[in-house]
PDB file of C-alpha atoms and ligand atoms in Angstrom:
ATOM      1  CA  MET A   1      21.414 105.658 193.038  1.00  0.00           C
ATOM      2  CA  LYS A   2      19.335 102.820 193.447  1.00  0.00           C
ATOM      3  CA  LYS A   3      21.416  99.296 191.584  1.00  0.00           C
ATOM      4  CA  SER A   4      19.211  98.024 189.122  1.00  0.00           C
ATOM      5  CA  GLY A   5      19.214  94.365 187.826  1.00  0.00           C
ATOM      6  CA  LYS A   6      21.347  94.720 184.926  1.00  0.00           C
ATOM      7  CA  ASP A   7      24.213  96.637 187.627  1.00  0.00           C
ATOM      8  CA  TYR A   8      24.565  93.331 188.982  1.00  0.00           C
ATOM      9  CA  ILE A   9      25.288  91.561 185.628  1.00  0.00           C
ATOM     10  CA  VAL A  10      28.984  90.721 184.586  1.00  0.00           C
ATOM     11  CA  PHE A  11      29.555  89.917 181.300  1.00  0.00           C
ATOM     12  CA  PRO A  12      32.941  87.957 180.184  1.00  0.00           C
ATOM     13  CA  LEU A  13      34.475  88.787 177.212  1.00  0.00           C
ATOM     14  CA  ASP A  14      35.569  85.059 177.130  1.00  0.00           C
ATOM     15  CA  PHE A  15      36.794  85.484 173.056  1.00  0.00           C
ATOM     16  CA  ALA A  16      40.311  86.122 171.746  1.00  0.00           C
ATOM     17  CA  SER A  17      39.478  88.414 169.141  1.00  0.00           C
ATOM     18  CA  ILE A  18      39.097  92.024 169.533  1.00  0.00           C
ATOM     19  CA  LYS A  19      36.187  92.074 166.660  1.00  0.00           C
ATOM     20  CA  GLU A  20      34.232  89.479 169.022  1.00  0.00           C
ATOM     21  CA  ALA A  21      34.499  91.369 172.231  1.00  0.00           C
ATOM     22  CA  GLN A  22      33.497  94.861 170.654  1.00  0.00           C
ATOM     23  CA  SER A  23      30.709  93.274 168.925  1.00  0.00           C
ATOM     24  CA  HIS A  24      29.618  92.204 172.576  1.00  0.00           C
ATOM     25  CA  VAL A  25      30.125  95.373 173.930  1.00  0.00           C
ATOM     26  CA  ARG A  26      28.331  96.953 171.492  1.00  0.00           C
ATOM     27  CA  LEU A  27      25.384  94.741 172.071  1.00  0.00           C
ATOM     28  CA  LEU A  28      25.519  94.250 175.870  1.00  0.00           C
ATOM     29  CA  GLY A  29      26.774  97.400 176.975  1.00  0.00           C
ATOM     30  CA  PRO A  30      23.128  98.943 177.465  1.00  0.00           C
ATOM     31  CA  HIS A  31      22.212  95.775 179.294  1.00  0.00           C
ATOM     32  CA  VAL A  32      25.136  94.761 181.908  1.00  0.00           C
ATOM     33  CA  GLY A  33      26.691  96.601 184.356  1.00  0.00           C
ATOM     34  CA  MET A  34      30.225  95.591 183.863  1.00  0.00           C
ATOM     35  CA  PHE A  35      32.750  93.673 181.380  1.00  0.00           C
ATOM     36  CA  LYS A  36      35.077  91.522 182.557  1.00  0.00           C
ATOM     37  CA  ILE A  37      38.347  90.883 180.521  1.00  0.00           C
ATOM     38  CA  GLY A  38      39.757  87.679 180.963  1.00  0.00           C
ATOM     39  CA  LEU A  39      43.393  85.762 180.091  1.00  0.00           C
ATOM     40  CA  GLU A  40      42.046  84.303 177.128  1.00  0.00           C
ATOM     41  CA  LEU A  41      41.468  88.041 175.621  1.00  0.00           C
ATOM     42  CA  PHE A  42      44.177  90.033 177.584  1.00  0.00           C
ATOM     43  CA  ILE A  43      46.616  87.569 176.191  1.00  0.00           C
ATOM     44  CA  HIS A  44      45.495  87.849 172.626  1.00  0.00           C
ATOM     45  CA  GLN A  45      45.169  91.591 173.006  1.00  0.00           C
ATOM     46  CA  GLY A  46      46.790  92.920 175.504  1.00  0.00           C
ATOM     47  CA  PRO A  47      45.653  96.585 177.529  1.00  0.00           C
ATOM     48  CA  GLU A  48      43.851  98.022 174.028  1.00  0.00           C
ATOM     49  CA  VAL A  49      40.830  95.841 175.406  1.00  0.00           C
ATOM     50  CA  VAL A  50      40.310  98.224 177.977  1.00  0.00           C
ATOM     51  CA  ARG A  51      40.508 101.228 175.815  1.00  0.00           C
ATOM     52  CA  MET A  52      38.587  99.854 173.599  1.00  0.00           C
ATOM     53  CA  ILE A  53      35.779  99.164 176.384  1.00  0.00           C
ATOM     54  CA  ARG A  54      35.946 102.297 177.513  1.00  0.00           C
ATOM     55  CA  ASN A  55      35.516 104.350 174.300  1.00  0.00           C
ATOM     56  CA  MET A  56      32.456 102.295 173.450  1.00  0.00           C
ATOM     57  CA  SER A  57      30.413 101.703 176.933  1.00  0.00           C
ATOM     58  CA  ALA A  58      29.968 103.386 179.967  1.00  0.00           C
ATOM     59  CA  ALA A  59      29.958  99.876 181.829  1.00  0.00           C
ATOM     60  CA  ARG A  60      32.429  99.681 184.618  1.00  0.00           C
ATOM     61  CA  ILE A  61      35.499  97.052 184.041  1.00  0.00           C
ATOM     62  CA  PHE A  62      36.937  93.901 185.602  1.00  0.00           C
ATOM     63  CA  LEU A  63      40.248  92.466 184.950  1.00  0.00           C
ATOM     64  CA  ASP A  64      40.551  88.974 185.662  1.00  0.00           C
ATOM     65  CA  LEU A  65      43.718  88.282 185.610  1.00  0.00           C
ATOM     66  CA  LYS A  66      43.520  85.843 188.909  1.00  0.00           C
ATOM     67  CA  LEU A  67      47.160  86.694 189.972  1.00  0.00           C
ATOM     68  CA  HIS A  68      49.132  84.310 191.848  1.00  0.00           C
ATOM     69  CA  ASP A  69      53.109  84.168 192.265  1.00  0.00           C
ATOM     70  CA  ILE A  70      55.619  85.803 194.769  1.00  0.00           C
ATOM     71  CA  SER A  71      54.622  88.490 197.017  1.00  0.00           C
ATOM     72  CA  THR A  72      56.956  90.951 194.906  1.00  0.00           C
ATOM     73  CA  THR A  73      55.964  90.158 191.684  1.00  0.00           C
ATOM     74  CA  VAL A  74      52.438  89.908 192.185  1.00  0.00           C
ATOM     75  CA  PHE A  75      52.750  93.596 193.719  1.00  0.00           C
ATOM     76  CA  ARG A  76      54.601  94.971 190.704  1.00  0.00           C
ATOM     77  CA  ALA A  77      52.316  93.538 188.369  1.00  0.00           C
ATOM     78  CA  MET A  78      49.280  94.754 190.503  1.00  0.00           C
ATOM     79  CA  SER A  79      51.169  98.358 189.967  1.00  0.00           C
ATOM     80  CA  ARG A  80      50.997  98.166 186.160  1.00  0.00           C
ATOM     81  CA  VAL A  81      47.333  96.960 186.378  1.00  0.00           C
ATOM     82  CA  ALA A  82      46.370  99.902 188.632  1.00  0.00           C
ATOM     83  CA  ASP A  83      48.038 102.029 185.618  1.00  0.00           C
ATOM     84  CA  LEU A  84      45.295 100.948 183.192  1.00  0.00           C
ATOM     85  CA  GLY A  85      42.268 102.443 184.612  1.00  0.00           C
ATOM     86  CA  VAL A  86      39.642  99.235 185.540  1.00  0.00           C
ATOM     87  CA  ASP A  87      37.571  98.935 188.349  1.00  0.00           C
ATOM     88  CA  LEU A  88      38.663  95.672 189.729  1.00  0.00           C
ATOM     89  CA  ALA A  89      41.092  93.024 189.253  1.00  0.00           C
ATOM     90  CA  THR A  90      41.400  89.758 190.935  1.00  0.00           C
ATOM     91  CA  VAL A  91      44.439  87.776 192.762  1.00  0.00           C
ATOM     92  CA  HIS A  92      44.303  84.270 194.144  1.00  0.00           C
ATOM     93  CA  CYS A  93      43.984  83.623 198.215  1.00  0.00           C
ATOM     94  CA  SER A  94      45.631  80.482 197.922  1.00  0.00           C
ATOM     95  CA  SER A  95      49.229  81.536 198.401  1.00  0.00           C
ATOM     96  CA  SER A  96      49.408  83.727 201.422  1.00  0.00           C
ATOM     97  CA  VAL A  97      47.990  87.018 203.104  1.00  0.00           C
ATOM     98  CA  LYS A  98      51.388  88.559 202.488  1.00  0.00           C
ATOM     99  CA  MET A  99      50.764  88.191 198.650  1.00  0.00           C
ATOM    100  CA  LEU A 100      47.520  89.326 199.065  1.00  0.00           C
ATOM    101  CA  GLU A 101      48.352  92.498 201.259  1.00  0.00           C
ATOM    102  CA  MET A 102      51.269  93.375 198.614  1.00  0.00           C
ATOM    103  CA  ALA A 103      48.665  93.234 195.639  1.00  0.00           C
ATOM    104  CA  VAL A 104      46.457  95.516 197.648  1.00  0.00           C
ATOM    105  CA  GLN A 105      49.305  97.805 198.055  1.00  0.00           C
ATOM    106  CA  GLY A 106      50.390  97.385 194.274  1.00  0.00           C
ATOM    107  CA  ALA A 107      46.905  98.581 193.279  1.00  0.00           C
ATOM    108  CA  CYS A 108      47.448 101.565 195.368  1.00  0.00           C
ATOM    109  CA  LYS A 109      43.901 102.306 195.545  1.00  0.00           C
ATOM    110  CA  LYS A 110      43.772 102.897 192.197  1.00  0.00           C
ATOM    111  CA  VAL A 111      41.594  99.437 191.600  1.00  0.00           C
ATOM    112  CA  GLY A 112      39.885  96.993 194.181  1.00  0.00           C
ATOM    113  CA  VAL A 113      41.693  93.894 194.361  1.00  0.00           C
ATOM    114  CA  LEU A 114      38.851  91.060 194.662  1.00  0.00           C
ATOM    115  CA  GLY A 115      40.873  87.554 196.493  1.00  0.00           C
ATOM    116  CA  VAL A 116      39.687  84.157 194.521  1.00  0.00           C
ATOM    117  CA  THR A 117      38.587  82.049 197.261  1.00  0.00           C
ATOM    118  CA  LEU A 118      37.747  78.477 195.287  1.00  0.00           C
ATOM    119  CA  LEU A 119      37.411  78.407 191.727  1.00  0.00           C
ATOM    120  CA  THR A 120      33.303  77.692 190.992  1.00  0.00           C
ATOM    121  CA  ASP A 121      34.850  74.390 188.811  1.00  0.00           C
ATOM    122  CA  ASN A 122      35.978  73.029 192.281  1.00  0.00           C
ATOM    123  CA  ASP A 123      34.343  70.609 194.469  1.00  0.00           C
ATOM    124  CA  GLY A 124      35.384  68.513 197.416  1.00  0.00           C
ATOM    125  CA  LYS A 125      36.181  65.941 195.187  1.00  0.00           C
ATOM    126  CA  THR A 126      38.976  68.600 193.251  1.00  0.00           C
ATOM    127  CA  LEU A 127      39.975  69.133 196.734  1.00  0.00           C
ATOM    128  CA  SER A 128      40.464  65.694 197.835  1.00  0.00           C
ATOM    129  CA  LYS A 129      42.112  65.055 194.479  1.00  0.00           C
ATOM    130  CA  GLY A 130      44.475  68.357 195.479  1.00  0.00           C
ATOM    131  CA  GLY A 131      45.479  67.015 198.898  1.00  0.00           C
ATOM    132  CA  PHE A 132      43.785  69.042 200.879  1.00  0.00           C
ATOM    133  CA  GLN A 133      42.494  68.035 204.526  1.00  0.00           C
ATOM    134  CA  LYS A 134      39.640  66.233 204.915  1.00  0.00           C
ATOM    135  CA  GLN A 135      37.787  68.935 206.777  1.00  0.00           C
ATOM    136  CA  PHE A 136      38.196  71.369 203.492  1.00  0.00           C
ATOM    137  CA  ALA A 137      37.176  68.548 201.231  1.00  0.00           C
ATOM    138  CA  THR A 138      34.415  67.018 202.811  1.00  0.00           C
ATOM    139  CA  ASP A 139      33.160  70.852 203.246  1.00  0.00           C
ATOM    140  CA  PRO A 140      34.402  73.106 200.981  1.00  0.00           C
ATOM    141  CA  GLU A 141      32.852  76.497 202.326  1.00  0.00           C
ATOM    142  CA  LYS A 142      35.291  76.237 205.055  1.00  0.00           C
ATOM    143  CA  LEU A 143      38.449  76.921 202.724  1.00  0.00           C
ATOM    144  CA  VAL A 144      36.300  79.406 200.997  1.00  0.00           C
ATOM    145  CA  MET A 145      35.733  80.963 204.497  1.00  0.00           C
ATOM    146  CA  LEU A 146      39.723  80.971 205.687  1.00  0.00           C
ATOM    147  CA  ARG A 147      40.293  82.631 202.403  1.00  0.00           C
ATOM    148  CA  ALA A 148      37.907  85.172 202.676  1.00  0.00           C
ATOM    149  CA  GLN A 149      39.237  86.090 206.263  1.00  0.00           C
ATOM    150  CA  MET A 150      42.976  86.312 204.512  1.00  0.00           C
ATOM    151  CA  ALA A 151      41.614  88.650 201.936  1.00  0.00           C
ATOM    152  CA  HIS A 152      39.550  90.812 204.638  1.00  0.00           C
ATOM    153  CA  ASP A 153      42.938  90.568 206.451  1.00  0.00           C
ATOM    154  CA  ALA A 154      44.810  92.029 203.696  1.00  0.00           C
ATOM    155  CA  GLY A 155      42.544  94.960 202.811  1.00  0.00           C
ATOM    156  CA  CYS A 156      40.879  93.550 199.635  1.00  0.00           C
ATOM    157  CA  THR A 157      37.765  95.177 198.716  1.00  0.00           C
ATOM    158  CA  GLY A 158      36.229  91.544 198.629  1.00  0.00           C
ATOM    159  CA  VAL A 159      36.298  88.006 197.471  1.00  0.00           C
ATOM    160  CA  VAL A 160      35.132  85.959 194.194  1.00  0.00           C
ATOM    161  CA  CYS A 161      32.984  82.966 195.455  1.00  0.00           C
ATOM    162  CA  SER A 162      29.978  80.840 194.565  1.00  0.00           C
ATOM    163  CA  GLY A 163      26.763  82.346 195.046  1.00  0.00           C
ATOM    164  CA  ARG A 164      26.331  79.649 197.938  1.00  0.00           C
ATOM    165  CA  GLU A 165      28.867  81.177 200.106  1.00  0.00           C
ATOM    166  CA  ALA A 166      28.092  84.778 199.795  1.00  0.00           C
ATOM    167  CA  ALA A 167      25.880  84.984 202.394  1.00  0.00           C
ATOM    168  CA  GLY A 168      28.141  83.580 204.990  1.00  0.00           C
ATOM    169  CA  ILE A 169      30.805  85.700 203.965  1.00  0.00           C
ATOM    170  CA  LYS A 170      28.591  88.892 204.259  1.00  0.00           C
ATOM    171  CA  THR A 171      27.246  88.266 207.742  1.00  0.00           C
ATOM    172  CA  ARG A 172      30.996  87.442 208.967  1.00  0.00           C
ATOM    173  CA  PHE A 173      32.738  90.232 206.974  1.00  0.00           C
ATOM    174  CA  GLY A 174      29.740  92.771 206.591  1.00  0.00           C
ATOM    175  CA  LYS A 175      27.916  94.454 203.177  1.00  0.00           C
ATOM    176  CA  LYS A 176      30.669  96.343 202.293  1.00  0.00           C
ATOM    177  CA  PHE A 177      32.920  93.444 201.775  1.00  0.00           C
ATOM    178  CA  LEU A 178      32.186  92.782 197.677  1.00  0.00           C
ATOM    179  CA  THR A 179      31.308  89.173 196.805  1.00  0.00           C
ATOM    180  CA  VAL A 180      31.177  88.780 193.228  1.00  0.00           C
ATOM    181  CA  THR A 181      29.836  85.305 191.600  1.00  0.00           C
ATOM    182  CA  PRO A 182      30.603  83.088 188.839  1.00  0.00           C
ATOM    183  CA  GLY A 183      28.992  80.041 188.070  1.00  0.00           C
ATOM    184  CA  ILE A 184      25.576  81.712 187.643  1.00  0.00           C
ATOM    185  CA  ARG A 185      22.696  79.725 185.850  1.00  0.00           C
ATOM    186  CA  PRO A 186      19.495  80.186 185.234  1.00  0.00           C
ATOM    187  CA  ALA A 187      17.153  77.649 185.170  1.00  0.00           C
ATOM    188  CA  TRP A 188      16.602  78.041 181.808  1.00  0.00           C
ATOM    189  CA  SER A 189      20.129  77.330 181.197  1.00  0.00           C
ATOM    190  CA  LEU A 190      20.464  74.348 182.938  1.00  0.00           C
ATOM    191  CA  THR A 191      22.497  71.629 180.914  1.00  0.00           C
ATOM    192  CA  LYS A 192      23.284  68.343 182.226  1.00  0.00           C
ATOM    193  CA  GLU A 193      26.815  68.752 181.126  1.00  0.00           C
ATOM    194  CA  ASP A 194      28.412  72.088 182.590  1.00  0.00           C
ATOM    195  CA  ASP A 195      32.098  72.486 184.153  1.00  0.00           C
ATOM    196  CA  GLN A 196      30.882  74.771 186.641  1.00  0.00           C
ATOM    197  CA  LYS A 197      30.078  72.807 190.064  1.00  0.00           C
ATOM    198  CA  ARG A 198      28.891  74.953 192.422  1.00  0.00           C
ATOM    199  CA  ILE A 199      26.056  77.007 191.093  1.00  0.00           C
ATOM    200  CA  THR A 200      23.425  78.871 191.752  1.00  0.00           C
ATOM    201  CA  THR A 201      20.738  80.759 189.649  1.00  0.00           C
ATOM    202  CA  PRO A 202      20.643  84.977 189.500  1.00  0.00           C
ATOM    203  CA  ALA A 203      17.961  85.038 191.942  1.00  0.00           C
ATOM    204  CA  GLN A 204      19.623  82.829 194.576  1.00  0.00           C
ATOM    205  CA  ALA A 205      22.556  84.408 194.267  1.00  0.00           C
ATOM    206  CA  VAL A 206      21.268  87.547 194.701  1.00  0.00           C
ATOM    207  CA  LEU A 207      19.458  86.595 198.021  1.00  0.00           C
ATOM    208  CA  GLN A 208      22.406  85.090 199.115  1.00  0.00           C
ATOM    209  CA  GLY A 209      23.702  88.815 198.900  1.00  0.00           C
ATOM    210  CA  SER A 210      25.963  88.530 195.775  1.00  0.00           C
ATOM    211  CA  ASP A 211      26.903  92.237 194.854  1.00  0.00           C
ATOM    212  CA  LEU A 212      28.018  91.184 191.136  1.00  0.00           C
ATOM    213  CA  LEU A 213      26.785  88.261 189.210  1.00  0.00           C
ATOM    214  CA  VAL A 214      29.260  86.710 186.496  1.00  0.00           C
ATOM    215  CA  ILE A 215      27.232  85.138 183.763  1.00  0.00           C
ATOM    216  CA  GLY A 216      28.783  84.406 180.541  1.00  0.00           C
ATOM    217  CA  ARG A 217      27.414  81.268 178.605  1.00  0.00           C
ATOM    218  CA  PRO A 218      23.943  81.694 179.522  1.00  0.00           C
ATOM    219  CA  ILE A 219      23.512  85.074 177.879  1.00  0.00           C
ATOM    220  CA  ARG A 220      26.578  84.574 175.254  1.00  0.00           C
ATOM    221  CA  ASP A 221      25.269  80.943 173.496  1.00  0.00           C
ATOM    222  CA  ALA A 222      21.743  82.532 174.274  1.00  0.00           C
ATOM    223  CA  GLN A 223      19.675  83.202 170.628  1.00  0.00           C
ATOM    224  CA  ASP A 224      19.175  86.556 171.682  1.00  0.00           C
ATOM    225  CA  PRO A 225      22.088  87.869 173.988  1.00  0.00           C
ATOM    226  CA  ALA A 226      20.753  91.011 174.905  1.00  0.00           C
ATOM    227  CA  ALA A 227      16.977  89.194 175.504  1.00  0.00           C
ATOM    228  CA  ALA A 228      19.170  86.805 177.650  1.00  0.00           C
ATOM    229  CA  ALA A 229      20.639  89.509 179.518  1.00  0.00           C
ATOM    230  CA  GLN A 230      17.318  91.550 179.937  1.00  0.00           C
ATOM    231  CA  LYS A 231      15.893  88.485 181.212  1.00  0.00           C
ATOM    232  CA  VAL A 232      18.297  87.608 184.183  1.00  0.00           C
ATOM    233  CA  ALA A 233      18.112  91.554 185.206  1.00  0.00           C
ATOM    234  CA  ALA A 234      14.319  91.083 185.261  1.00  0.00           C
ATOM    235  CA  GLU A 235      14.457  87.747 187.448  1.00  0.00           C
ATOM    236  CA  ILE A 236      16.988  89.881 189.692  1.00  0.00           C
ATOM    237  CA  GLU A 237      14.807  92.455 190.237  1.00  0.00           C
ATOM    238  CA  THR A 238      11.714  90.173 191.181  1.00  0.00           C
ATOM    239  CA  ALA A 239      13.759  87.920 193.475  1.00  0.00           C
ATOM    240  CA  LEU A 240      14.967  91.620 195.447  1.00  0.00           C
ATOM    241  CA  ALA A 241      11.374  93.115 195.246  1.00  0.00           C
ATOM    242  CA  ARG A 242      10.072  90.236 196.494  1.00  0.00           C
ATOM    243  CA  SER A 243      12.521  89.867 199.438  1.00  0.00           C
ATOM    244  CA  LEU A 244      11.560  93.384 200.663  1.00  0.00           C
ATOM    245  CA  PRO A 245       9.394  93.631 203.888  1.00  0.00           C
ATOM    246  CA  ALA A 246       5.693  94.164 203.123  1.00  0.00           C
TER     247      ALA A 246
HETATM  248  O1  C5P B   1      29.169  81.416 182.835  1.00  0.00           O
HETATM  249  P1  C5P B   1      30.411  80.751 182.671  1.00  0.00           P
HETATM  250  O2  C5P B   1      30.487  79.583 183.173  1.00  0.00           O
HETATM  251  O3  C5P B   1      30.334  80.875 181.168  1.00  0.00           O
HETATM  252  O4  C5P B   1      31.334  81.876 182.966  1.00  0.00           O
HETATM  253  C1  C5P B   1      32.410  81.719 182.561  1.00  0.00           C
HETATM  254  C2  C5P B   1      33.147  83.177 183.204  1.00  0.00           C
HETATM  255  O5  C5P B   1      33.439  82.973 184.743  1.00  0.00           O
HETATM  256  C3  C5P B   1      34.904  82.949 182.839  1.00  0.00           C
HETATM  257  O6  C5P B   1      35.479  83.833 182.400  1.00  0.00           O
HETATM  258  C4  C5P B   1      35.560  82.355 184.009  1.00  0.00           C
HETATM  259  O7  C5P B   1      37.078  83.364 184.193  1.00  0.00           O
HETATM  260  C5  C5P B   1      34.899  82.986 185.139  1.00  0.00           C
HETATM  261  N1  C5P B   1      34.931  82.239 186.411  1.00  0.00           N
HETATM  262  C6  C5P B   1      35.163  83.583 187.534  1.00  0.00           C
HETATM  263  N2  C5P B   1      35.691  82.362 188.746  1.00  0.00           N
HETATM  264  C7  C5P B   1      35.081  81.344 188.987  1.00  0.00           C
HETATM  265  C8  C5P B   1      34.992  80.527 187.853  1.00  0.00           C
HETATM  266  C9  C5P B   1      34.566  80.985 186.535  1.00  0.00           C
HETATM  267  O8  C5P B   1      35.799  84.100 187.193  1.00  0.00           O
HETATM  268  N3  C5P B   1      35.446  80.700 190.136  1.00  0.00           N
END
C-alpha cells in the first residue's frame, strides 16, 4: 500500500501524565502514522502507556528509551522491550558495535532497533566541547556516517539522524535501512529560540529520503494540533509529488 503523508509523521508523546498522552492519542490518532513514547512518559507511567495506545489507535508505536549501557545490560533491557509489542526502539550508537549487536539480539526480531547517531540538539560546537576529534567537530556528518556504519554492521533496522544526513545514509546503506528524523521544523513554526540545531522542514526531510519524521512541538503547541498535523502531511505529499519524474 502506498505511504501517505500522515504515515511519515511520528508524534512524540512528550507528557508526564497518561491523561494528556491519552487525549493526544485520541486527537492525533487519525492524523499520524506513529506515536513515540519517550523517557518522561515511560518513567512516569511504564508499559501501561503501550497498552493504552494499542487500545485507542491503529498507529504504530516507537519506544524511544535511547538505551546506553554495557552490552549485557542492553541485551537484557532490549529483551524486555521485545515483549512489549512495540514496533521500533532506540539505542545509542556511541558505545560499540558489540552493544548494538546485543541490542539487536535482545530484540529477537520482535522490534526494529534504531541506532541514535548524533542527537539533533548537538552540533560542531557541542562535539568540540565534548572532546571529539577536530574532523568530527568541523563536520558532524562524518560522525553520523561512522555511527550509521556501526548500526548497519550490527544489523540494526536503521538510524535516527537529522534530515540533513538522510540522503547520504540512504546512498551508502540502501533504501531499506530506515532513517528516522527528529529536528523537524515546518517553515510556519520556525522560532529564533529553539534547542534543536540540525533542523529541516518536513519537505526537505522527505526529499532527502527520511522515512519517518518525529514532529513534536510544532504540532503539540499549534492552536489546532490536528490541523497542524494535516498541514504537515499535505506538505509531505506535495513535496513527494513534485519530486516524481513528469
Ligand atoms: O519536534 P520536537 O523538537 O518537539 O521533538 C522533540 C522530540 O524529538 C523528543 O521526543 C525527543 O526525544 C526527540 N528527539 C529524538 N532524537 C533527537 C532529537 C530529539 O528522538 N536527536
